[in-house]
CSV table of C-alpha atoms in Angstrom, one decimal:
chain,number,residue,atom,x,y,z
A,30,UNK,CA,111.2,95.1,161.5
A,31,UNK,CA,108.0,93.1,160.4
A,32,UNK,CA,108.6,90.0,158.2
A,33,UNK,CA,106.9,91.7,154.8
A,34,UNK,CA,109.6,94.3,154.9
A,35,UNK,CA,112.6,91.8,155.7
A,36,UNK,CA,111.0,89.7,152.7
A,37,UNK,CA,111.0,93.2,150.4
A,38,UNK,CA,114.5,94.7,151.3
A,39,UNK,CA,115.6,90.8,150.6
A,40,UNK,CA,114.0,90.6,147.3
A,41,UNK,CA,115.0,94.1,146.0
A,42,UNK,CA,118.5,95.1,144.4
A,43,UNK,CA,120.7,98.0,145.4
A,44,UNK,CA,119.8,101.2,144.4
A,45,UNK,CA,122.8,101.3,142.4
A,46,UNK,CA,121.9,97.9,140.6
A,47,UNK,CA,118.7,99.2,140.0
A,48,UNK,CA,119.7,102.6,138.8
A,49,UNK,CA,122.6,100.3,136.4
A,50,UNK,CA,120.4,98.3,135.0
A,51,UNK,CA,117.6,101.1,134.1
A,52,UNK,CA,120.4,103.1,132.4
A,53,UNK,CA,122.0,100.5,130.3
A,54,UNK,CA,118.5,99.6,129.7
A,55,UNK,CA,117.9,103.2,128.4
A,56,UNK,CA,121.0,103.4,126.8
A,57,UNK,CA,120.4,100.1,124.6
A,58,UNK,CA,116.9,101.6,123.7
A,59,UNK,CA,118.6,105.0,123.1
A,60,UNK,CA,121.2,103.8,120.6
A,61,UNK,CA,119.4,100.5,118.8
A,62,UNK,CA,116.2,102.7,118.6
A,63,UNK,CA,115.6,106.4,119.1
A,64,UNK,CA,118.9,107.2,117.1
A,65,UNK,CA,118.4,105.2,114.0
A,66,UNK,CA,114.3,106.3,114.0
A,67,UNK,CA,115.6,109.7,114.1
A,68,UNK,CA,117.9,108.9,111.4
A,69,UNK,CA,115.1,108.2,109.0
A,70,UNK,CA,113.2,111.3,109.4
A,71,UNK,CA,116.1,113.7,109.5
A,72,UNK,CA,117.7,112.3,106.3
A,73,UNK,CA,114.3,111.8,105.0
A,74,UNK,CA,113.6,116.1,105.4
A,75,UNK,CA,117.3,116.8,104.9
A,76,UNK,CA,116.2,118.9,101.5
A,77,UNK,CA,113.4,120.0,102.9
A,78,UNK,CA,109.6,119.5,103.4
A,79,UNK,CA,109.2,119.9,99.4
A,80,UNK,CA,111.4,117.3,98.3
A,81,UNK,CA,109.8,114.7,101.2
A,82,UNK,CA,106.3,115.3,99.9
A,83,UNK,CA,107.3,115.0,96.1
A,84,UNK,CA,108.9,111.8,96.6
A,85,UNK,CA,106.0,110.5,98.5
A,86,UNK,CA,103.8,112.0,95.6
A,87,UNK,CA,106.0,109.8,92.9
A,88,UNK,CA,103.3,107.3,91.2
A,89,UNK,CA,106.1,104.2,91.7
A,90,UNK,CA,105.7,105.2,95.5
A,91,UNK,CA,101.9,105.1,95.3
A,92,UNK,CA,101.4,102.1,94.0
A,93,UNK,CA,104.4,100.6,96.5
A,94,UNK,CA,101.9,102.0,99.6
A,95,UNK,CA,98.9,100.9,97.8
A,96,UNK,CA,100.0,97.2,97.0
A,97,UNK,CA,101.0,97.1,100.5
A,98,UNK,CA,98.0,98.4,102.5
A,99,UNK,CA,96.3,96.3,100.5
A,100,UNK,CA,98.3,92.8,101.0
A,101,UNK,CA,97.7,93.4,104.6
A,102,UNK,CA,94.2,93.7,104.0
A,103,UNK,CA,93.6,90.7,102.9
A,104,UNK,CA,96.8,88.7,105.1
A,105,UNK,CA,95.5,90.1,108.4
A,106,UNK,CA,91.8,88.8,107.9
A,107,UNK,CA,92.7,85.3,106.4
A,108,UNK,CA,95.1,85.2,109.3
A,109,UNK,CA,92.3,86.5,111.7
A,110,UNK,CA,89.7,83.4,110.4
A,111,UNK,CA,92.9,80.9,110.7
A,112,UNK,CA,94.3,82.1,113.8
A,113,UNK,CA,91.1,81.2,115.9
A,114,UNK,CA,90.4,78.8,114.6
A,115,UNK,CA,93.7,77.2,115.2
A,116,UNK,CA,93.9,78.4,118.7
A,117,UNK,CA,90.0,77.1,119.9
A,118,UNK,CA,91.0,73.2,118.1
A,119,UNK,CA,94.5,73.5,119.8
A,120,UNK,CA,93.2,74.7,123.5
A,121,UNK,CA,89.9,72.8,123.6
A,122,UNK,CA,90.6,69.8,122.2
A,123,UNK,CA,92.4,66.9,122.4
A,124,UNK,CA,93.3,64.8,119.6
A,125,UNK,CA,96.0,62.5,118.0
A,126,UNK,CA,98.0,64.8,115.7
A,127,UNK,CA,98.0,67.6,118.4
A,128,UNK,CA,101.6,68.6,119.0
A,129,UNK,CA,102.3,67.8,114.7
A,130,UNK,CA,99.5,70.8,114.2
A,131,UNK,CA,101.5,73.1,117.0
A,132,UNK,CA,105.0,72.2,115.3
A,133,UNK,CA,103.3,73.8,111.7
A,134,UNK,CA,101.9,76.8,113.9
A,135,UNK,CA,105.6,77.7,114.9
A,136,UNK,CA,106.8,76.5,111.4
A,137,UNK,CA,107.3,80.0,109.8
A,138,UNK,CA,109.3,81.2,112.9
A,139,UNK,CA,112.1,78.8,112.5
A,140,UNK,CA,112.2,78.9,108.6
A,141,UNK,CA,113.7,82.2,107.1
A,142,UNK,CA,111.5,83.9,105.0
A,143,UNK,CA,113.9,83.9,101.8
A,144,UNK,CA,113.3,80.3,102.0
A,145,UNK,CA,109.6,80.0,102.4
A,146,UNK,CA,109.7,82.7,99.0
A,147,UNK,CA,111.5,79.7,97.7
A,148,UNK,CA,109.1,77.5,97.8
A,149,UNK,CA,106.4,79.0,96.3
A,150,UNK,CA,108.4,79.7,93.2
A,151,UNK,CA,109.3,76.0,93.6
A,152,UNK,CA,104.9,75.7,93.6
A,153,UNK,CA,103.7,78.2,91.4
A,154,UNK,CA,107.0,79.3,89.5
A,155,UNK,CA,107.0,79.1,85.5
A,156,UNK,CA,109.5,75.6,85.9
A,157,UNK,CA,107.5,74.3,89.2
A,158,UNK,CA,105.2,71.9,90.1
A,159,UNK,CA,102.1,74.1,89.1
A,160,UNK,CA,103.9,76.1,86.5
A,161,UNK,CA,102.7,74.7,83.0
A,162,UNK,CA,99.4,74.5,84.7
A,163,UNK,CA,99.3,77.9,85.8
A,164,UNK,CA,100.3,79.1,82.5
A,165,UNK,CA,98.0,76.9,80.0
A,166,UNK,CA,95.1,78.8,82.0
A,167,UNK,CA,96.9,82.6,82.3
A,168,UNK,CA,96.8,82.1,86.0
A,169,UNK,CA,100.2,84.8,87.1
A,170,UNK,CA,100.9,84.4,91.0
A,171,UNK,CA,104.5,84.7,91.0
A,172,UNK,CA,106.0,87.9,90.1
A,173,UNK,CA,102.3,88.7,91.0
A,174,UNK,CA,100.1,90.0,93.3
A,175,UNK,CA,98.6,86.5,94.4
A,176,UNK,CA,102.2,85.3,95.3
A,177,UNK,CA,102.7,88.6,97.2
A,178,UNK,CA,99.7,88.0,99.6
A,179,UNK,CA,100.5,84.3,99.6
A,180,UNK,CA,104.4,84.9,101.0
A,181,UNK,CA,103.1,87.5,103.3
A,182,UNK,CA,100.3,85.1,104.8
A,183,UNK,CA,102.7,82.3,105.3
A,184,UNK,CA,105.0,84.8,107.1
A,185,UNK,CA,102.1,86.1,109.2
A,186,UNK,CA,100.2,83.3,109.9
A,187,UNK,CA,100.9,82.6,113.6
A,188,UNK,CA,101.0,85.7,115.5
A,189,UNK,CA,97.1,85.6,115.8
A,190,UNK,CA,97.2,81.9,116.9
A,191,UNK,CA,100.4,82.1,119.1
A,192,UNK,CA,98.8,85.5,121.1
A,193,UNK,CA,95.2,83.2,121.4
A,194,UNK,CA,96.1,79.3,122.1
A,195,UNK,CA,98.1,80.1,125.8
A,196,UNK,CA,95.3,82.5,126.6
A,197,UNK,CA,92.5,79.7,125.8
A,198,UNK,CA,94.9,77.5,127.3
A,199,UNK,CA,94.8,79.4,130.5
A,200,UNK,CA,90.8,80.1,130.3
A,201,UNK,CA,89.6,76.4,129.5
A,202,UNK,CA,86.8,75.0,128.8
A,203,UNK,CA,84.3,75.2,131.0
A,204,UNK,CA,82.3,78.4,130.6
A,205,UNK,CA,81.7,76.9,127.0
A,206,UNK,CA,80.4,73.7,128.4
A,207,UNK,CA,78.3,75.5,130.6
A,208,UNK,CA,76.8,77.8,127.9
A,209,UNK,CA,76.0,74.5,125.5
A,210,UNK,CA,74.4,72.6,129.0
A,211,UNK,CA,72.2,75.5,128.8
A,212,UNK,CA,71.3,75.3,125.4
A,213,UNK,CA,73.3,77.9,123.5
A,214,UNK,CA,74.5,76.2,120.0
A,215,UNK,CA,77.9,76.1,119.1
A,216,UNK,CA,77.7,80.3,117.2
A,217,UNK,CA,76.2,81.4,120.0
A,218,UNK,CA,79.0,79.8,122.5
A,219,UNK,CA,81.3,81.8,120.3
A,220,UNK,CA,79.8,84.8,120.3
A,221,UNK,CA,78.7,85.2,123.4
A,222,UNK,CA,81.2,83.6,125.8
A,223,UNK,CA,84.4,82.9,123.8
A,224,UNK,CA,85.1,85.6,121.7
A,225,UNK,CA,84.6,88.5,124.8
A,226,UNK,CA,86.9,86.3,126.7
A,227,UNK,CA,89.8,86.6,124.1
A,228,UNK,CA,88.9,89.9,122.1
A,229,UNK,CA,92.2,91.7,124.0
A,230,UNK,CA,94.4,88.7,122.4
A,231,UNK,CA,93.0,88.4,119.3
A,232,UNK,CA,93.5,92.5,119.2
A,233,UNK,CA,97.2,92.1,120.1
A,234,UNK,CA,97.6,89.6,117.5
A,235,UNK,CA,96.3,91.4,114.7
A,236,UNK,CA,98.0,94.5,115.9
A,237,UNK,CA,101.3,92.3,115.4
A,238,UNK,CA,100.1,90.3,112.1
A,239,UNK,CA,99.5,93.7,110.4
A,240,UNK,CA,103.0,95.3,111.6
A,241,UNK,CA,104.9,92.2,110.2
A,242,UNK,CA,102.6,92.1,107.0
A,243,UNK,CA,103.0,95.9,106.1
A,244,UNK,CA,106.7,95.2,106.9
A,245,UNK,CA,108.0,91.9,105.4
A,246,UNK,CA,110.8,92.2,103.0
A,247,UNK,CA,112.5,88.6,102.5
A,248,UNK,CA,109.7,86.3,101.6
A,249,UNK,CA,107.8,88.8,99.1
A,250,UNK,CA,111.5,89.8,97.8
A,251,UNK,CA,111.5,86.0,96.3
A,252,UNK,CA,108.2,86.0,95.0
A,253,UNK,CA,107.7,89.9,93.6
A,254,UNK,CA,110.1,90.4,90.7
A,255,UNK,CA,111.0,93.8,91.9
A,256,UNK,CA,108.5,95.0,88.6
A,257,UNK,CA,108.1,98.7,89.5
A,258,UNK,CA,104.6,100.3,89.8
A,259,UNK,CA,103.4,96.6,90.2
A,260,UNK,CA,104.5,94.2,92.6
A,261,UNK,CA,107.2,95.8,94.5
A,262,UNK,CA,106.1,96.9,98.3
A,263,UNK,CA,107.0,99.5,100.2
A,264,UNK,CA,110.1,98.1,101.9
A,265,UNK,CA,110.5,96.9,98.2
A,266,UNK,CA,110.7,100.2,96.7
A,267,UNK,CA,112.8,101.5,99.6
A,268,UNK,CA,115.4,98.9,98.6
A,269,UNK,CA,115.1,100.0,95.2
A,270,UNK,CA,115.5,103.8,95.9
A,271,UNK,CA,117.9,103.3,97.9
A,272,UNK,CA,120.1,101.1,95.8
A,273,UNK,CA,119.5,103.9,93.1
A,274,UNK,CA,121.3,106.6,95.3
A,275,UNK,CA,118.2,107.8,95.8
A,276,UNK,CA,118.4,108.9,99.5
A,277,UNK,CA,116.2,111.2,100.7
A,278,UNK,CA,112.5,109.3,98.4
A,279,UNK,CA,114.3,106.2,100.3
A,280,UNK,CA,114.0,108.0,103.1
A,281,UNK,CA,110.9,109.0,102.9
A,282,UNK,CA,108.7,105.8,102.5
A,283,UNK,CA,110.7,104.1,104.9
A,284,UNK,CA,109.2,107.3,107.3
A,285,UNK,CA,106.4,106.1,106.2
A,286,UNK,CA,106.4,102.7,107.0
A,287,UNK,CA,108.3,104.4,110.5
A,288,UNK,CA,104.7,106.1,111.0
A,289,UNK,CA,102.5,103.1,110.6
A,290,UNK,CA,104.8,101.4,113.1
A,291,UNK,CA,104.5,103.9,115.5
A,292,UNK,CA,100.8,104.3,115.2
A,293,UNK,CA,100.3,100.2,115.7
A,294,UNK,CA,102.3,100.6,118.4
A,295,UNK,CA,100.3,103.8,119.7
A,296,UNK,CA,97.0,101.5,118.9
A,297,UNK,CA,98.3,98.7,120.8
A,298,UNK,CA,99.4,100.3,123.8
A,299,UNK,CA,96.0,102.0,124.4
A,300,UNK,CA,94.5,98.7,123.6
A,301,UNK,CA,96.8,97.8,126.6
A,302,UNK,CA,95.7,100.0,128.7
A,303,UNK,CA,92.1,100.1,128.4
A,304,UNK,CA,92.2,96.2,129.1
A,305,UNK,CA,94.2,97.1,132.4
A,306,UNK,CA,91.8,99.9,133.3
A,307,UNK,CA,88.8,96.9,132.8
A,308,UNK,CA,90.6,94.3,134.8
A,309,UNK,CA,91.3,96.9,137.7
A,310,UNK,CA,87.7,98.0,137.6
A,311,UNK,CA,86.7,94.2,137.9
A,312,UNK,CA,88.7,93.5,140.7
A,313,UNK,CA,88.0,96.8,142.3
A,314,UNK,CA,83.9,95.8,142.5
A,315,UNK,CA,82.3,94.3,145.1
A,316,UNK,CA,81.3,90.5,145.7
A,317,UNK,CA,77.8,90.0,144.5
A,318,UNK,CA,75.9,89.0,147.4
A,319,UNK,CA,73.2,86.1,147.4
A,320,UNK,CA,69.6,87.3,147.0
A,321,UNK,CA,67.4,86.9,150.1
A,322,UNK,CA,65.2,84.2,150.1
């Protein structure tokens, strides 16, 4: 028996390891996920196709999907601008303050969202910091729409940077140096060298900013005021519904926010492939040979 196959059979598990782990693997995913996704659609048709498409018709239910496609238009680009730029001063520079600007990267993992709400109503809340400010110049951001976008970018901010700063990491520096040894300015370096380098990161990390941002409950909980047809979101206005015995329109828009889930995660694993298919087709060409003298 050659070494390579010694070295394989003693690296592999049993078959019945293997064959254990893949089915309480499936089991898990069975259970914690198909079931309850199944859940939502069946009790949100359970009186029919009618009922599902009136409660989705409701105007409290419009302006819920409305309010939230459009706080995640304006989170996931502000998070987009921040992101990279966070990630290209973290991985290509050094500086004194470094490791104090990657703690407040990772800040909004570690804090609970119900908490960071908090604070903005301790900011821009009628008895805060800002308050009598705010209200001598008819400036509304909590139990607004400004505070919605606010909590939700605070939430959001570091999937962009966390998905781009080990992937610079990794890269480094030099095919930037080269580019400005050659004369390219600092846009150009970006453009041309930087950003095709990292477009598959900075895809996944938006794909994963806009999920969370279409999708956060506790931060813009705090900060909406639950005023219907106005600041509440769609998981918002589920909660609502839903407290309200109102099943099957609960239902509903959370089938809703089931669909854009599964069509992020549809975009991102075709995103996924395609950059597979590219690196495979990279390392599948041939060395580029030296031209003749």
């Amino acid at each position: 028996m050659s070494s390579l196959a010694r070295q394989r059979i003693s690296t592999t598990e049993t078959r019945w390891v293997r064959w254990t782990l893949t089915g309480l693997a499936l089991a898990f995913l069975l259970l914690f996920l198909v079931l309850p996704l199944a859940a939502v659609f069946t009790e949100a048709l359970r009186k029919g196709l009618d009922a599902y498409l009136d409660a989705l018709k409701e105007p409290e239910a419009w302006s819920a999907i409305r309010l939230t496609l459009i706080t995640a238009a304006i989170a996931v680009p502000l998070n987009l601008v921040f992101g990279v730029a966070a990630a290209w001063c973290i991985a290509k520079y050094e500086f004194r303050g470094k490791a104090f600007l990657t703690t407040l990267v990772d800040l909004p993992f570690s804090v609970s969202p119900v908490v960071s709400g908090l604070i903005y109503v301790l900011v821009f809340g009628a008895q805060g910091w800002l308050g009598p400010w705010l209200a001598e110049h008819d400036i509304k951001i909590i139990f607004a729409v400004p505070g919605i976008v606010l909590a939700t970018v605070f939430v959001t901010f570091p999937f962009i940077a966390r998905e781009l700063i080990p992937l610079m990491q990794a890269q480094g520096n030099e095919e930037e140096q080269a580019a400005i040894v050659l004369g390219a300015t600092g846009w150009q370096t970006f453009w041309h060298v930087t950003l095709p380098n990292i477009k598959w990161g900075l895809i996944y990390g938006v794909i994963l900013c806009n999920a969370r941002a279409m999708g956060e409950f506790g931060a813009v909980s705090v900060v909406s005021g639950h005023i219907r047809g106005q600041t509440n979101t769609m998981p918002l206005h589920v909660e609502i519904l839903y407290n309200e015995y109102q099943s099957v329109a609960a239902f509903a828009v959370a089938s809703l926010l089931a669909v854009l889930a599964l069509v992020t995660l549809v975009i991102k694993s075709l995103a996924e492939w395609k950059h597979e298919r590219e690196m495979k087709a990279a390392a599948e060409m041939p060395p580029e040979r030296p031209a003749a003298a």
